[in-house]
Short mmCIF file of C-alpha atoms in Angstrom, two decimals:
data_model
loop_
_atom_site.label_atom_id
_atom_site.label_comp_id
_atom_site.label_asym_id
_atom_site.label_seq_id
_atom_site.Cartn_x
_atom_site.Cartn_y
_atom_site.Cartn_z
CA UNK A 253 2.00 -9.81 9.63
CA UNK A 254 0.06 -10.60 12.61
CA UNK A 255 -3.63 -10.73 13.10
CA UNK A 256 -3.23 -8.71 16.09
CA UNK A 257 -2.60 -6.02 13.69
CA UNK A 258 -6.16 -5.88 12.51
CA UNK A 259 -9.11 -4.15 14.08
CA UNK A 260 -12.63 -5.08 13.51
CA UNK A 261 -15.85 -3.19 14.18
CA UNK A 262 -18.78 -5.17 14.80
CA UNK A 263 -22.01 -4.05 14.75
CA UNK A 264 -25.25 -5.85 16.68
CA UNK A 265 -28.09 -4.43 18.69
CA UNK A 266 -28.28 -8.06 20.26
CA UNK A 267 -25.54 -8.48 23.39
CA UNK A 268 -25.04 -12.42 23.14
CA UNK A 269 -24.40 -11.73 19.31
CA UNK A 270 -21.81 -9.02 20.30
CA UNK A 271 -19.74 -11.50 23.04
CA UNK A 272 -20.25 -14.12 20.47
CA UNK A 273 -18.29 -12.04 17.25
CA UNK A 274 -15.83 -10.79 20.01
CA UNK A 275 -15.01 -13.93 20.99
CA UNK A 276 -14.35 -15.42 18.13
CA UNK A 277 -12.28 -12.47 16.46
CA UNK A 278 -10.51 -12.22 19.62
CA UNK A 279 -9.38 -15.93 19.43
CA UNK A 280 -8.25 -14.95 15.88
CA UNK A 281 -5.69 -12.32 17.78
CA UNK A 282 -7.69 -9.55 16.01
CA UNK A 283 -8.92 -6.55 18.33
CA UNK A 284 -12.39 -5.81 18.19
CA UNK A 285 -15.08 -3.20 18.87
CA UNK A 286 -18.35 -3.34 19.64
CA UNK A 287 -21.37 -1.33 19.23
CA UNK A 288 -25.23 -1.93 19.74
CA UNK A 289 -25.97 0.19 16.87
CA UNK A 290 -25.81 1.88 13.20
CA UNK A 291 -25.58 5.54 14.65
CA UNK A 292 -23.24 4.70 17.05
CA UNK A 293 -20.95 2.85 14.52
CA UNK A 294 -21.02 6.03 12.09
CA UNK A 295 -20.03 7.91 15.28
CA UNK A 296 -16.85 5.69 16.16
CA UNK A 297 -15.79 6.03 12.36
CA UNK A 298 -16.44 9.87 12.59
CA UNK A 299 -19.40 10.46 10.17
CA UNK A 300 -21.69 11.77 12.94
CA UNK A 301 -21.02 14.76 15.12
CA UNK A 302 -21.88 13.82 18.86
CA UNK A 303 -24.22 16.49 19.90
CA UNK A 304 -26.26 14.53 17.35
CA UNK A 305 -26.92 11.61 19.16
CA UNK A 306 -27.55 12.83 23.01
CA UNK A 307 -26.98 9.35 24.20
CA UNK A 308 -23.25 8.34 25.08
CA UNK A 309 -22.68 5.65 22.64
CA UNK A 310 -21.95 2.03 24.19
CA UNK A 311 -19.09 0.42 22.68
CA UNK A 312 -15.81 -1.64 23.93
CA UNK A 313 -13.28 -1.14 24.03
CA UNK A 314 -12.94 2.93 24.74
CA UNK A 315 -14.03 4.48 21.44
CA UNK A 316 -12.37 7.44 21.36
CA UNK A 317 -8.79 6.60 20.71
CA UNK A 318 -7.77 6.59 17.03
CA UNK A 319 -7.73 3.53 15.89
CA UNK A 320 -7.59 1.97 11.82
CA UNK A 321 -10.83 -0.57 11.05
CA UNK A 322 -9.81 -3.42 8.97
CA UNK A 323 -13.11 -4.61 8.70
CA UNK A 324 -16.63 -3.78 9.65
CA UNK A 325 -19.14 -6.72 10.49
CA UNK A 326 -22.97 -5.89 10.87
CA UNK A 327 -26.08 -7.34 11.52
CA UNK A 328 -29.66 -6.76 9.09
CA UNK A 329 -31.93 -6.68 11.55
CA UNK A 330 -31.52 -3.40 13.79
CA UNK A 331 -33.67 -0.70 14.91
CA UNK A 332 -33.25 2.70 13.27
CA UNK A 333 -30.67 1.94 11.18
CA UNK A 334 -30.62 -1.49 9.59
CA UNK A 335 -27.20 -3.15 8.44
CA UNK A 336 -28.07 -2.50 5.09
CA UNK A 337 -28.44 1.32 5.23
CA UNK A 338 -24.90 1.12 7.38
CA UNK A 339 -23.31 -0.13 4.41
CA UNK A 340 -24.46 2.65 2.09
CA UNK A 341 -23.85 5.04 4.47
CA UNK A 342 -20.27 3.97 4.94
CA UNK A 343 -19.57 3.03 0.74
CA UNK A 344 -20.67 6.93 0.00
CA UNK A 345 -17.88 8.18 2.28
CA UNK A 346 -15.05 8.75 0.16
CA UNK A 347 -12.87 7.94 3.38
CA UNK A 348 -14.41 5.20 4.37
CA UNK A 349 -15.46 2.84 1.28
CA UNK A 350 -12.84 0.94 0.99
CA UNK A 351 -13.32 -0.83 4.36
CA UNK A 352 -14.46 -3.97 4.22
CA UNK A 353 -18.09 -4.66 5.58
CA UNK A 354 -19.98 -7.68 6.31
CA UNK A 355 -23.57 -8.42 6.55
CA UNK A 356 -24.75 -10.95 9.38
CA UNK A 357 -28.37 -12.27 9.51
CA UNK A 358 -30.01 -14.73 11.37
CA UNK A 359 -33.14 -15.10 8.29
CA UNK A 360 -31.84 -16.62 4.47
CA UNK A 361 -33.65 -14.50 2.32
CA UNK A 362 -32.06 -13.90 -1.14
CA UNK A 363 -33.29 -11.18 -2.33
CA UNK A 364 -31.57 -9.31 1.13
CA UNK A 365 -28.75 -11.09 0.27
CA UNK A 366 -28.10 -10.01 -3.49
CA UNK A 367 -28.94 -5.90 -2.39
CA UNK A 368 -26.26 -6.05 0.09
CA UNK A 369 -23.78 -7.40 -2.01
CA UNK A 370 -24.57 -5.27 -5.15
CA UNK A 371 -24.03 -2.21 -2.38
CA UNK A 372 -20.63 -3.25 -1.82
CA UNK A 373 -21.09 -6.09 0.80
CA UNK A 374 -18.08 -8.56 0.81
CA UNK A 375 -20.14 -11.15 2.04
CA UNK A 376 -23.48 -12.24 3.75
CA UNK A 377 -22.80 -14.26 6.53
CA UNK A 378 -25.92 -16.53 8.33
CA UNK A 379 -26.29 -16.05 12.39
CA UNK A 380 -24.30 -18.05 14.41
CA UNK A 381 -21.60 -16.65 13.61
CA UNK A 382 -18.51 -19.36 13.73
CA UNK A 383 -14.85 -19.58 13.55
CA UNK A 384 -14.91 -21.01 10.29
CA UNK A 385 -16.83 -17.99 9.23
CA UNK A 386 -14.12 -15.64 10.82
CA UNK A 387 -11.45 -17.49 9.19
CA UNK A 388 -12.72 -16.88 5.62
CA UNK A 389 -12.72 -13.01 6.69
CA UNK A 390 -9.58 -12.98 6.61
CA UNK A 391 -8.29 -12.45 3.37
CA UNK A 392 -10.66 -8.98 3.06
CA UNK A 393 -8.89 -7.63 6.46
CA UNK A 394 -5.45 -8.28 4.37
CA UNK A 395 -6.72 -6.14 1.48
CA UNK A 396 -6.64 -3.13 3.52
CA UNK A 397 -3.27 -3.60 4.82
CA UNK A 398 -2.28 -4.05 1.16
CA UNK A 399 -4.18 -1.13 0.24
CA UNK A 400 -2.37 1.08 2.98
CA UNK A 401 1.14 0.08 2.54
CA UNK A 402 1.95 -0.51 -1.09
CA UNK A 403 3.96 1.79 -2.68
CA UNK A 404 5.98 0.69 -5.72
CA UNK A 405 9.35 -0.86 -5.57
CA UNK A 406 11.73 -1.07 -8.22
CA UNK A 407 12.72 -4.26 -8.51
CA UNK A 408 16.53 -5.26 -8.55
CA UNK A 409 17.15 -8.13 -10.98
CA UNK A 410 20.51 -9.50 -11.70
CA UNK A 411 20.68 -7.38 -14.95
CA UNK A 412 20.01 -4.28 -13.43
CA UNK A 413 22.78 -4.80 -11.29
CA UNK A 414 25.07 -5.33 -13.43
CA UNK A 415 23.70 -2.62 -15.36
CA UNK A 416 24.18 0.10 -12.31
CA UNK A 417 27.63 -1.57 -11.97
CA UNK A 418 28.81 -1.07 -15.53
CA UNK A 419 27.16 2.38 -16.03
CA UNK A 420 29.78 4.25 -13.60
CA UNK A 421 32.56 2.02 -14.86
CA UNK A 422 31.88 3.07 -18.44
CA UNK A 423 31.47 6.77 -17.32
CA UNK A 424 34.72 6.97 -15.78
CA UNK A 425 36.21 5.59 -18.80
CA UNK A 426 35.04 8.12 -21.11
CA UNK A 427 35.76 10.75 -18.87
CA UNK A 428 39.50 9.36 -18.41
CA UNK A 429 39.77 9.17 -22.36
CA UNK A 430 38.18 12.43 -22.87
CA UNK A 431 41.01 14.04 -20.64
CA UNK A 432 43.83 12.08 -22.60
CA UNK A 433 42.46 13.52 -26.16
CA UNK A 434 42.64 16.90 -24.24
CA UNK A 435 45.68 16.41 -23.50
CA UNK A 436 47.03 15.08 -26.49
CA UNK A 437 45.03 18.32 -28.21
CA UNK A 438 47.07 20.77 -25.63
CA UNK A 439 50.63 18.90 -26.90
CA UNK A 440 49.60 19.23 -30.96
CA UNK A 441 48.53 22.91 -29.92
CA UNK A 442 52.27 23.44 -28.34
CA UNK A 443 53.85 21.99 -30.87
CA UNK A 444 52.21 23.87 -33.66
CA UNK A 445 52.50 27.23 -31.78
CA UNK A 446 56.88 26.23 -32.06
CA UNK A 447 56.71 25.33 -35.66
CA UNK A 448 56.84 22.24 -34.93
CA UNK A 449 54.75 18.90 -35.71
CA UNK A 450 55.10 15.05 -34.28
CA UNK A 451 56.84 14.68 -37.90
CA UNK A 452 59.00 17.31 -37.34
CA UNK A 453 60.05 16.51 -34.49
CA UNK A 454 61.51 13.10 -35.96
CA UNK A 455 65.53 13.82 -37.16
CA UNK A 456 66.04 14.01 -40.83
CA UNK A 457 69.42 12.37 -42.52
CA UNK A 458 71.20 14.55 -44.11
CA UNK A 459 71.76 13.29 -48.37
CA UNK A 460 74.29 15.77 -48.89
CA UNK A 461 76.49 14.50 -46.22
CA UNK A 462 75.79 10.40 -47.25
CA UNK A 463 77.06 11.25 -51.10
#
């Protein structure tokens, strides 16, 4: 499976952050989104209705096509809508929680750090963003691919195999020794409708004749 396959959405109201996390996704093969904002972001994944924000929402590429988000990177710091309330907003949409999101910030502070990942964070990442930190991302983009395409497969061993190969086999034999014991029942049931018996049907010696 490719990484060209995934689709990230990041999230930044700073521009250089934006090129930065676009850069460095797209050198990863992954396609990427950007938007300067929290409202606009809930607009792209379709939890805001667009008369509600009158302002055409700035994001790359075009916004409007349908596309699956494999992951969702945001920053703390934004106006209006903070990176933190993004991530609530998204893990109470029933269609939407199970993407993963991110948390960038440029400050350490623990205490942000803990609250965003007892909301559902998959991890807090610290501003600059790098490739290392794009790499470890990784394995959370796979889990929705997982997540989307696994159905269950019955799995073929050698014994069940053999077992699908034997079942007919065995079925044909019973059915081919059922119709013999029908047919044998048919002959007895001739035989005894003419008086007549396998032991009858043997010839007798005559004693009288012998002496």
């Amino acid at each position: 499976m490719g990484m060209s396959e995934f689709h990230v959405l990041a999230v930044d109201d700073s521009l250089i952050d934006r090129k930065l996390i676009e850069r460095l996704f797209k050198i990863s093969s992954c396609q990427v989104t950007s938007v300067d904002s929290g409202s606009k972001a809930l607009e792209f994944l379709g939890l805001q209705e667009h008369n509600q924000n009158p302002n055409p929402p700035c994001v790359s590429p075009n916004a409007k096509q349908q596309v699956e988000v494999n992951l969702i990177i945001t920053d703390y710091c934004m106006p209006g809508m903070t990176g933190y309330d993004l991530l609530k907003k998204i893990k109470e949409s029933p269609s939407l929680k199970n993407i993963p999101v991110v948390i960038m910030s440029s400050v350490n502070v623990p205490s942000r750090i803990s609250r965003c990942l007892e909301e559902g964070a998959e991890d807090f990442i610290l501003k600059p963003v790098r490739l290392a930190d794009v790499n470890k991302l990784k394995p959370h983009m796979m889990k929705t691919k997982c997540k989307s395409f696994h159905k269950p497969q019955k799995i073929v061993t050698k014994e069940n195999q053999e077992s699908q190969e034997i079942e007919p086999k065995t079925e044909q034999i019973l059915q081919q020794s059922q119709g013999n014991n029908n047919n044998n029942n048919y002959k007895r049931k001739s035989m005894d409708q003419q008086g007549l018996s396998p032991e009858r049907t043997r010839p007798r010696y005559n004693y009288n004749m012998i002496l």
